[in-house]
PDB file of C-alpha atoms and ligand atoms in Angstrom:
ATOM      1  CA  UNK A   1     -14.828  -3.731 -17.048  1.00 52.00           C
ATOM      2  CA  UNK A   2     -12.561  -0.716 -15.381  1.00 63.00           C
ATOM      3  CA  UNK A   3     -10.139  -2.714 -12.661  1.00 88.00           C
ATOM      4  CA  UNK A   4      -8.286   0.794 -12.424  1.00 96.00           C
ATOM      5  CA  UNK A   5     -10.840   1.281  -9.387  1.00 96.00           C
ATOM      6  CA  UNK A   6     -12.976  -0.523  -6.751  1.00 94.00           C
ATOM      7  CA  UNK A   7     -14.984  -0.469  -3.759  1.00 94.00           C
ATOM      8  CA  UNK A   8     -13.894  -2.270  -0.695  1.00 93.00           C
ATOM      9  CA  UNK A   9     -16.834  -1.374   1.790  1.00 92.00           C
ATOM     10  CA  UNK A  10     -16.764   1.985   2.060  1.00 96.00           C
ATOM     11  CA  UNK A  11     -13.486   3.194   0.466  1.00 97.00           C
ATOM     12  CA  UNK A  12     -12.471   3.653  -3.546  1.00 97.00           C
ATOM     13  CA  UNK A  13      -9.326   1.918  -4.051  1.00 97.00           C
ATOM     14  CA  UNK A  14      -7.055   2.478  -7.103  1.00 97.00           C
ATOM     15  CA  UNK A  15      -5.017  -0.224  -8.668  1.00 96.00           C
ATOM     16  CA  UNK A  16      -2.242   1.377 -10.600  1.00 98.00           C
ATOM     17  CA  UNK A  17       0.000  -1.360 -11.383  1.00 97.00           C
ATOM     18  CA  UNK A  18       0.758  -4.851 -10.710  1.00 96.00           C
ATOM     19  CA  UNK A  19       4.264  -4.979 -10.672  1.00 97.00           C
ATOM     20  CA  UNK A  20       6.123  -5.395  -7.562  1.00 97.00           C
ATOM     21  CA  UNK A  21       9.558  -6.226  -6.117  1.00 98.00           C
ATOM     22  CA  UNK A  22       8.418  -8.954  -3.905  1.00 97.00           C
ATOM     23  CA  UNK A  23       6.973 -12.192  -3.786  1.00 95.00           C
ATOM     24  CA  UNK A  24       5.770 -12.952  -0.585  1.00 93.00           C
ATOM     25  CA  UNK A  25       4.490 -16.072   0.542  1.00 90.00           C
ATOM     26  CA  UNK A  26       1.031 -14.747   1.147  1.00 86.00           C
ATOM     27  CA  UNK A  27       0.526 -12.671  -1.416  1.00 89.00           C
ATOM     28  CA  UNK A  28      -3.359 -12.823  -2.490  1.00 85.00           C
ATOM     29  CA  UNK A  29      -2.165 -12.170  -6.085  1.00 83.00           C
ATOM     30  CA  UNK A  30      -1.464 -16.118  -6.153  1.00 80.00           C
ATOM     31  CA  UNK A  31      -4.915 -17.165  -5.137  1.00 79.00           C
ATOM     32  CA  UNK A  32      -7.519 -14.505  -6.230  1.00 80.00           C
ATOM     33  CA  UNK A  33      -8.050 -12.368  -9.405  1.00 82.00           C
ATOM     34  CA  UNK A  34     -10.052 -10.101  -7.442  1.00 79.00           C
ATOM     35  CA  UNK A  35     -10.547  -7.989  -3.885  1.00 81.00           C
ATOM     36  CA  UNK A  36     -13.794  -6.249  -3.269  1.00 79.00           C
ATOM     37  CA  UNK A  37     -16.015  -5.399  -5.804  1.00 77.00           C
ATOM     38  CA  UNK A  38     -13.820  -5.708  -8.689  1.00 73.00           C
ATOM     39  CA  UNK A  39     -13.772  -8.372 -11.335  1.00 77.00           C
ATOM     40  CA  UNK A  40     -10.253  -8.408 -12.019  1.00 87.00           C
ATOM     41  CA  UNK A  41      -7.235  -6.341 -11.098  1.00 91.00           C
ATOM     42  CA  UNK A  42      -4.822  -7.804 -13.484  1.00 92.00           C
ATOM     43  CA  UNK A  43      -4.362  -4.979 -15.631  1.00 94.00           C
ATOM     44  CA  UNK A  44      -4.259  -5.162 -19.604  1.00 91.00           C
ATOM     45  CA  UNK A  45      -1.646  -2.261 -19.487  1.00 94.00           C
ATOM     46  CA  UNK A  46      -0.758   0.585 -16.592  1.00 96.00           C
ATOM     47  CA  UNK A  47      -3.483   2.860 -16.458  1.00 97.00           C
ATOM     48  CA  UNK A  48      -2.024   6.625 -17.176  1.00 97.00           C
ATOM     49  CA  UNK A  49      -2.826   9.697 -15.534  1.00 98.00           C
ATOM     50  CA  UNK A  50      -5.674  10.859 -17.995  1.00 98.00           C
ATOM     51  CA  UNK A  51      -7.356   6.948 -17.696  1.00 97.00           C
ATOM     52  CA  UNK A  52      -7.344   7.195 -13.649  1.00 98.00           C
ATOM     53  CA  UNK A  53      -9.141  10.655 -13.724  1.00 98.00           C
ATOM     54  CA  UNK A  54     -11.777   9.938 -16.464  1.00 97.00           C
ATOM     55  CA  UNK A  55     -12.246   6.515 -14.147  1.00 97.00           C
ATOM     56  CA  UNK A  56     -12.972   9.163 -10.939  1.00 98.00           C
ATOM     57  CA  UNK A  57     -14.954  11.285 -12.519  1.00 97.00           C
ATOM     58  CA  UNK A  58     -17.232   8.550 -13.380  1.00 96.00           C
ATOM     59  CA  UNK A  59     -18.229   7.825  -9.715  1.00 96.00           C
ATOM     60  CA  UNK A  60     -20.487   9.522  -7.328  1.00 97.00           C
ATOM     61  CA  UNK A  61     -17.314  10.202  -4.785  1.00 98.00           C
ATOM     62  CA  UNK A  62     -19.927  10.998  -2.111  1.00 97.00           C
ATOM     63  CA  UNK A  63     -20.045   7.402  -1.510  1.00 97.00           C
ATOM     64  CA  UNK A  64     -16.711   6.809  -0.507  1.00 98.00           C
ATOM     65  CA  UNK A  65     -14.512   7.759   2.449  1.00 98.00           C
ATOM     66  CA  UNK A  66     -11.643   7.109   1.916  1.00 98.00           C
ATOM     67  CA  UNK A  67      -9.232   7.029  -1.438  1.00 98.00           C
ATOM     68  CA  UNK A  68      -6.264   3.940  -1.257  1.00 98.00           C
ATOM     69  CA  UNK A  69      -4.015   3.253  -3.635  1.00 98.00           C
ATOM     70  CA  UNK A  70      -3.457  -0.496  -3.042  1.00 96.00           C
ATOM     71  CA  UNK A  71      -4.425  -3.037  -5.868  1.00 88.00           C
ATOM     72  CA  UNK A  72      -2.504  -6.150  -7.171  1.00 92.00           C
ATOM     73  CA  UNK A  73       1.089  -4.621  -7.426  1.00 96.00           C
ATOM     74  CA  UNK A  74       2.944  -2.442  -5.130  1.00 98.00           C
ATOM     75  CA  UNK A  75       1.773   1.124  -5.856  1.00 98.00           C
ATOM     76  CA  UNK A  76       5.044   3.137  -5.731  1.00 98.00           C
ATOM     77  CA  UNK A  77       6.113   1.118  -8.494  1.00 98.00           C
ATOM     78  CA  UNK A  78       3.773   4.339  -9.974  1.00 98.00           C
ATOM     79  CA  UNK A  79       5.055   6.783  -7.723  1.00 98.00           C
ATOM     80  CA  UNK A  80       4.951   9.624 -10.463  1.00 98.00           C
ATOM     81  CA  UNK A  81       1.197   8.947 -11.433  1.00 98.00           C
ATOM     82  CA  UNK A  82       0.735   8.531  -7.626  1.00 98.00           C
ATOM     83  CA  UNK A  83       1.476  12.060  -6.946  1.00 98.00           C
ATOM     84  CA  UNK A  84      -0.340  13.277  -9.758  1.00 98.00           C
ATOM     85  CA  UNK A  85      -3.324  11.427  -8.746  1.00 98.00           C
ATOM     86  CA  UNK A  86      -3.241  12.181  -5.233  1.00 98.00           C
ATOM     87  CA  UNK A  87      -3.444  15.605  -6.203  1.00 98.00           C
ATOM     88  CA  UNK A  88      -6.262  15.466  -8.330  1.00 98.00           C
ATOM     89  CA  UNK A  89      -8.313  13.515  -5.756  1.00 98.00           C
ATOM     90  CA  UNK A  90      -7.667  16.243  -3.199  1.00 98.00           C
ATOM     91  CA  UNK A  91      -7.957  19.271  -5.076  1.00 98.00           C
ATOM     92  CA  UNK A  92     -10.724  18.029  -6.632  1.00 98.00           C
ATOM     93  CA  UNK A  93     -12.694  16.154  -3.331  1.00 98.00           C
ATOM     94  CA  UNK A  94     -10.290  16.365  -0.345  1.00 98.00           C
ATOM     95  CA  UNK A  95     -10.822  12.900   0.850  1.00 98.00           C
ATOM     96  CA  UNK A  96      -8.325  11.697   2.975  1.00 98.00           C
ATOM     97  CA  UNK A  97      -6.002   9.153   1.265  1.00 98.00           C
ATOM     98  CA  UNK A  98      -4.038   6.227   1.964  1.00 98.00           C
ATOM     99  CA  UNK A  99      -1.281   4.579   1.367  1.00 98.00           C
ATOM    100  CA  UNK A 100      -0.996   1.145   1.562  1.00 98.00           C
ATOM    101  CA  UNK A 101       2.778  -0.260   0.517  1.00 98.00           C
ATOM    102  CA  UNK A 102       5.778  -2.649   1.260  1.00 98.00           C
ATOM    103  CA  UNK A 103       7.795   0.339   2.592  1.00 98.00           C
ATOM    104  CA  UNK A 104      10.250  -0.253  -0.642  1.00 98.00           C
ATOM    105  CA  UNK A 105       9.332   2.741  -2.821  1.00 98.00           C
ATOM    106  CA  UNK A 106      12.424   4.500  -1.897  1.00 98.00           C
ATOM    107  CA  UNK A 107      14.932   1.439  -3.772  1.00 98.00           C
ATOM    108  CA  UNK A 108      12.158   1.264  -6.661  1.00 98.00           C
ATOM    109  CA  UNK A 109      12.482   4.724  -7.102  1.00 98.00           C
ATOM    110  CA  UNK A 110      15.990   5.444  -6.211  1.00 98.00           C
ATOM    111  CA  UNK A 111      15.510   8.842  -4.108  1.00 98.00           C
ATOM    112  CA  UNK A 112      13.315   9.343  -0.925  1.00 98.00           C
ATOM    113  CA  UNK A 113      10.124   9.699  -2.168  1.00 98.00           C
ATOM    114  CA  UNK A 114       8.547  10.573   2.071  1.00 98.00           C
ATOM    115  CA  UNK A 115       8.764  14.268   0.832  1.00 98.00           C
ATOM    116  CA  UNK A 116       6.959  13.851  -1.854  1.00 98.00           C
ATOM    117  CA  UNK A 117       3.927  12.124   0.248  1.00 98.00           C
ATOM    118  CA  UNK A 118       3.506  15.367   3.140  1.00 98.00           C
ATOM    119  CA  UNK A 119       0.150  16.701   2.007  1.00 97.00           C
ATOM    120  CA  UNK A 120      -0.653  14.584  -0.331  1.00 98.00           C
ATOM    121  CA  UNK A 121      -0.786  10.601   1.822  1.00 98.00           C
ATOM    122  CA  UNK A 122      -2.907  10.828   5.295  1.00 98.00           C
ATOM    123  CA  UNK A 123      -2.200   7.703   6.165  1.00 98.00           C
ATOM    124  CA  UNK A 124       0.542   5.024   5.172  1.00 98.00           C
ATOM    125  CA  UNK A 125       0.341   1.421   5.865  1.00 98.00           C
ATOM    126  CA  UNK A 126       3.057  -0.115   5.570  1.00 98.00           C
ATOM    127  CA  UNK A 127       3.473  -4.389   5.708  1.00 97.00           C
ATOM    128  CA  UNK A 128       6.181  -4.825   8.479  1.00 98.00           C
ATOM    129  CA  UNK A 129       4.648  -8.811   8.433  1.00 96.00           C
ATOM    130  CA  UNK A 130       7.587 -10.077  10.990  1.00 97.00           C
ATOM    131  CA  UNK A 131      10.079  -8.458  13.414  1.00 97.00           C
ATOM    132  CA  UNK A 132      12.726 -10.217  11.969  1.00 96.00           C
ATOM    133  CA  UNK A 133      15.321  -9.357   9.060  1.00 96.00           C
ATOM    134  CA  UNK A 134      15.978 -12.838   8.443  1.00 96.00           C
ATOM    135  CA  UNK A 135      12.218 -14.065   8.255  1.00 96.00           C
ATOM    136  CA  UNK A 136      10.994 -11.296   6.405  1.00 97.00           C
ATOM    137  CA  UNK A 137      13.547 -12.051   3.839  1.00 97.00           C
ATOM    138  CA  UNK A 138      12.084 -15.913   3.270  1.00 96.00           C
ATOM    139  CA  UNK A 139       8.774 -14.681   3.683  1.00 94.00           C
ATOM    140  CA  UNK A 140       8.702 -11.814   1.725  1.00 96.00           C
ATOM    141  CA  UNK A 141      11.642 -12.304  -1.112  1.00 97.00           C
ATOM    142  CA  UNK A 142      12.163  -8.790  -1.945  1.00 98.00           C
ATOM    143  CA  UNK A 143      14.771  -8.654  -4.981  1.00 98.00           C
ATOM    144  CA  UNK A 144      16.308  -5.860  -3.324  1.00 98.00           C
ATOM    145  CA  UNK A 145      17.423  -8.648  -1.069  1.00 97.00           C
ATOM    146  CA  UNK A 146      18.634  -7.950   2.587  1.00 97.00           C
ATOM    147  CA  UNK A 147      18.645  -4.558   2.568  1.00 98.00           C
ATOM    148  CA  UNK A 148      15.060  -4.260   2.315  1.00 98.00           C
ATOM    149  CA  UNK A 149      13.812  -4.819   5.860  1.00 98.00           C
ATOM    150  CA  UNK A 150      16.067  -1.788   6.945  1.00 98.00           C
ATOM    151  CA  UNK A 151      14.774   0.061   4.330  1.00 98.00           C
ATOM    152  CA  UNK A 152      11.494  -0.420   5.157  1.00 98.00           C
ATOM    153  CA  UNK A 153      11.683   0.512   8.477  1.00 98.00           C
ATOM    154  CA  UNK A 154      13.911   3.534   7.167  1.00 98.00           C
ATOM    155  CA  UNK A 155      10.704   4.395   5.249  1.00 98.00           C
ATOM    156  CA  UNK A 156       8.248   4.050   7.845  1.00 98.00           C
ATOM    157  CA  UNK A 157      10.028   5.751  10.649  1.00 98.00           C
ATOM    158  CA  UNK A 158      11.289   8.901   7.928  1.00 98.00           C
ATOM    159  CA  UNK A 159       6.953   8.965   7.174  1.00 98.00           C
ATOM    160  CA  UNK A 160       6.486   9.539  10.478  1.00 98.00           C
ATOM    161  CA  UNK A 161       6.273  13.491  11.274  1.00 95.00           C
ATOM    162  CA  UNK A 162       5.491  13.945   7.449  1.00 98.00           C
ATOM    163  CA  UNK A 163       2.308  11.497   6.572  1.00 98.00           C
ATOM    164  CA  UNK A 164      -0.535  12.237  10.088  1.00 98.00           C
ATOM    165  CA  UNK A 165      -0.780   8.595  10.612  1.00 98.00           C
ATOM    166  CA  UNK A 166       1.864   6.313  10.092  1.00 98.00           C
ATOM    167  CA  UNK A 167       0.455   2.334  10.171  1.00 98.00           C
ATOM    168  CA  UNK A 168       2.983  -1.062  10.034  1.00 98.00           C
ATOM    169  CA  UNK A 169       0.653  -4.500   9.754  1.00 97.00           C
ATOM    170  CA  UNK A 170       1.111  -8.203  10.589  1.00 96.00           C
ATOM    171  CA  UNK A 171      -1.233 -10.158   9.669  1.00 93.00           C
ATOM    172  CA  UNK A 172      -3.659 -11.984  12.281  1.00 92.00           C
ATOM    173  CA  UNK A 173      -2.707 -15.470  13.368  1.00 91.00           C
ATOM    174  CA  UNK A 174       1.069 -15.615  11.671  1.00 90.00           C
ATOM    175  CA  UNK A 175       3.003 -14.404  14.737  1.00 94.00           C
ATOM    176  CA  UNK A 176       3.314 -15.581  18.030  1.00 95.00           C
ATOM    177  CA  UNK A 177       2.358 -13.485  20.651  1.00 97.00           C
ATOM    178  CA  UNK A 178       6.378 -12.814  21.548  1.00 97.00           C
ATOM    179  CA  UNK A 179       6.863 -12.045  17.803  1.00 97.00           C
ATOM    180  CA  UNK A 180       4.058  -9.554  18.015  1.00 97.00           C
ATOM    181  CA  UNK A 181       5.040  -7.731  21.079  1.00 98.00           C
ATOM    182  CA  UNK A 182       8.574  -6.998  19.481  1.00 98.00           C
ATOM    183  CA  UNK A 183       6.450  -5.661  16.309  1.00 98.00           C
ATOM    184  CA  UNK A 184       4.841  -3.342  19.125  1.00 98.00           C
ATOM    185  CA  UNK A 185       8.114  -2.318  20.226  1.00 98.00           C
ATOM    186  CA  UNK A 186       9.154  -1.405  17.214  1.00 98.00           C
ATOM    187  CA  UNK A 187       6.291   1.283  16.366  1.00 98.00           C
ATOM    188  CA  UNK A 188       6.474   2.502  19.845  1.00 98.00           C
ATOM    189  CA  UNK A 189      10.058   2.960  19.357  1.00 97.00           C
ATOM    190  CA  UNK A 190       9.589   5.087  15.695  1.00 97.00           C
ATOM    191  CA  UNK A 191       6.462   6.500  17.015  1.00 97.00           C
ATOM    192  CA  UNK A 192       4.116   4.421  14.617  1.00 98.00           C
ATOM    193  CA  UNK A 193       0.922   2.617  15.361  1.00 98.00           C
ATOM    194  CA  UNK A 194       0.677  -1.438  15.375  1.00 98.00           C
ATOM    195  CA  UNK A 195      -2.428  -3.052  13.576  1.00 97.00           C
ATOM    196  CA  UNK A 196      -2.702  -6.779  13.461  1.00 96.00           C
ATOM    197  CA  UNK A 197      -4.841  -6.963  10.532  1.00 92.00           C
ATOM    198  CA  UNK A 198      -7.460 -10.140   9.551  1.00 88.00           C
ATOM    199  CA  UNK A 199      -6.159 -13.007   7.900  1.00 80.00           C
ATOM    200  CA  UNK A 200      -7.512 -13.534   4.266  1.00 71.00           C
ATOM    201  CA  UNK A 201      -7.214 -16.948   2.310  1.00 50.00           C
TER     202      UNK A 201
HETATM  203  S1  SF4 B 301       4.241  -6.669  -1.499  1.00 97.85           S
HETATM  204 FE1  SF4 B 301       2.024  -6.956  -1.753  1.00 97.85          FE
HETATM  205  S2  SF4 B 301       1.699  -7.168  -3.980  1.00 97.85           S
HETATM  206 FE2  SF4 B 301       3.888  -7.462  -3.581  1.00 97.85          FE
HETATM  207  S3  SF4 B 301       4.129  -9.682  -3.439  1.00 97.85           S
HETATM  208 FE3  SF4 B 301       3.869  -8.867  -1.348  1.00 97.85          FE
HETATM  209  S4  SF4 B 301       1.646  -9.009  -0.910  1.00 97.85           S
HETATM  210 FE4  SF4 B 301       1.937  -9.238  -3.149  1.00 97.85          FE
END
């Protein structure tokens, strides 16, 4: 069964890897084998660029809206086959993409990869998950260690002006309401937008 894509209502997501840098607390990875309509997204091996198009050319891509690379690993981890793929998705359908990331693909890949994401990402979510260096750090155990919250926001504020819409998440019911104004403050402040998304078990 192809776990390279799925459907989660009404968007195609692609799962290009399920490595990561972090282990956070939450992380559904721990609990679930699957998200949507796929049946697993651990991956026998890293899908390569040839693999993810033959996958997209086997759907009807009317159906979806929206293309996001997410899956069961952080997706910059595949920044290279990102690009690639983010290309071929546009040139070939022009549906809007997304993003969705820890904000950490710049220490994974060692440059500033924003650049590379004008014109290609329309829309980066990024986990921001606390307002805090020190709680992120317990809660999200980067292995970059605690440089990784400032680099995070370093990302998210450097995507803003180059990606159209620039996203950082906490999740629903883990914040107090204190804790979630300062997360406001902090996308007013780079000019991003808050979302307080649903908590899943
Ligand atoms: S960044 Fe995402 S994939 Fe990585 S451990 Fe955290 S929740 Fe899981």
């Amino acid at each position: 069964m192809n776990n390279i894509l799925y459907k989660v209502h009404d968007n195609l997501y692609v799962n290009l890897t399920n490595r990561c840098p972090c282990a956070c607390r939450f992380c559904l990875r721990q609990t679930m084998d699957r998200v949507g309509e796929s049946d697993s997204l651990w991956l026998k091996e890293e899908p390569d660029l040839a693999a993810v198009e033959k996958e997209f050319e086997s759907r009807n891509m009317d159906e979806y809206r929206e293309v996001v690379f997410c899956g069961f690993g952080e997706p910059t981890e595949r920044f290279d086959v990102l690009v690639q793929v983010a290309d071929f998705v546009k040139a070939r359908w022009g549906k809007p993409i997304r993003l969705n990331t820890n904000g950490l693909g710049d220490l994974i890949n060692g440059r500033d990869i924003v650049p590379e994401l004008r014109g290609r990402v329309d829309t980066v979510s990024i986990s921001l998950n606390t307002p805090d260096k020190e709680a992120y750090l317990a809660l999200v155990r980067p292995k970059f260690g605690e440089k990784s919250f400032d680099a995070m926001l370093s990302f998210a504020e450097r995507c803003v002006g180059v990606v159209p819409h620039v996203v950082l998440s906490t999740v629903d019911t883990t914040l107090t309401k204190e804790q979630e104004e300062r997360c406001a403050a902090i996308c007013r402040r780079i000019g991003a937008t808050y979302r307080i998304r649903p908590f899943e078990s």
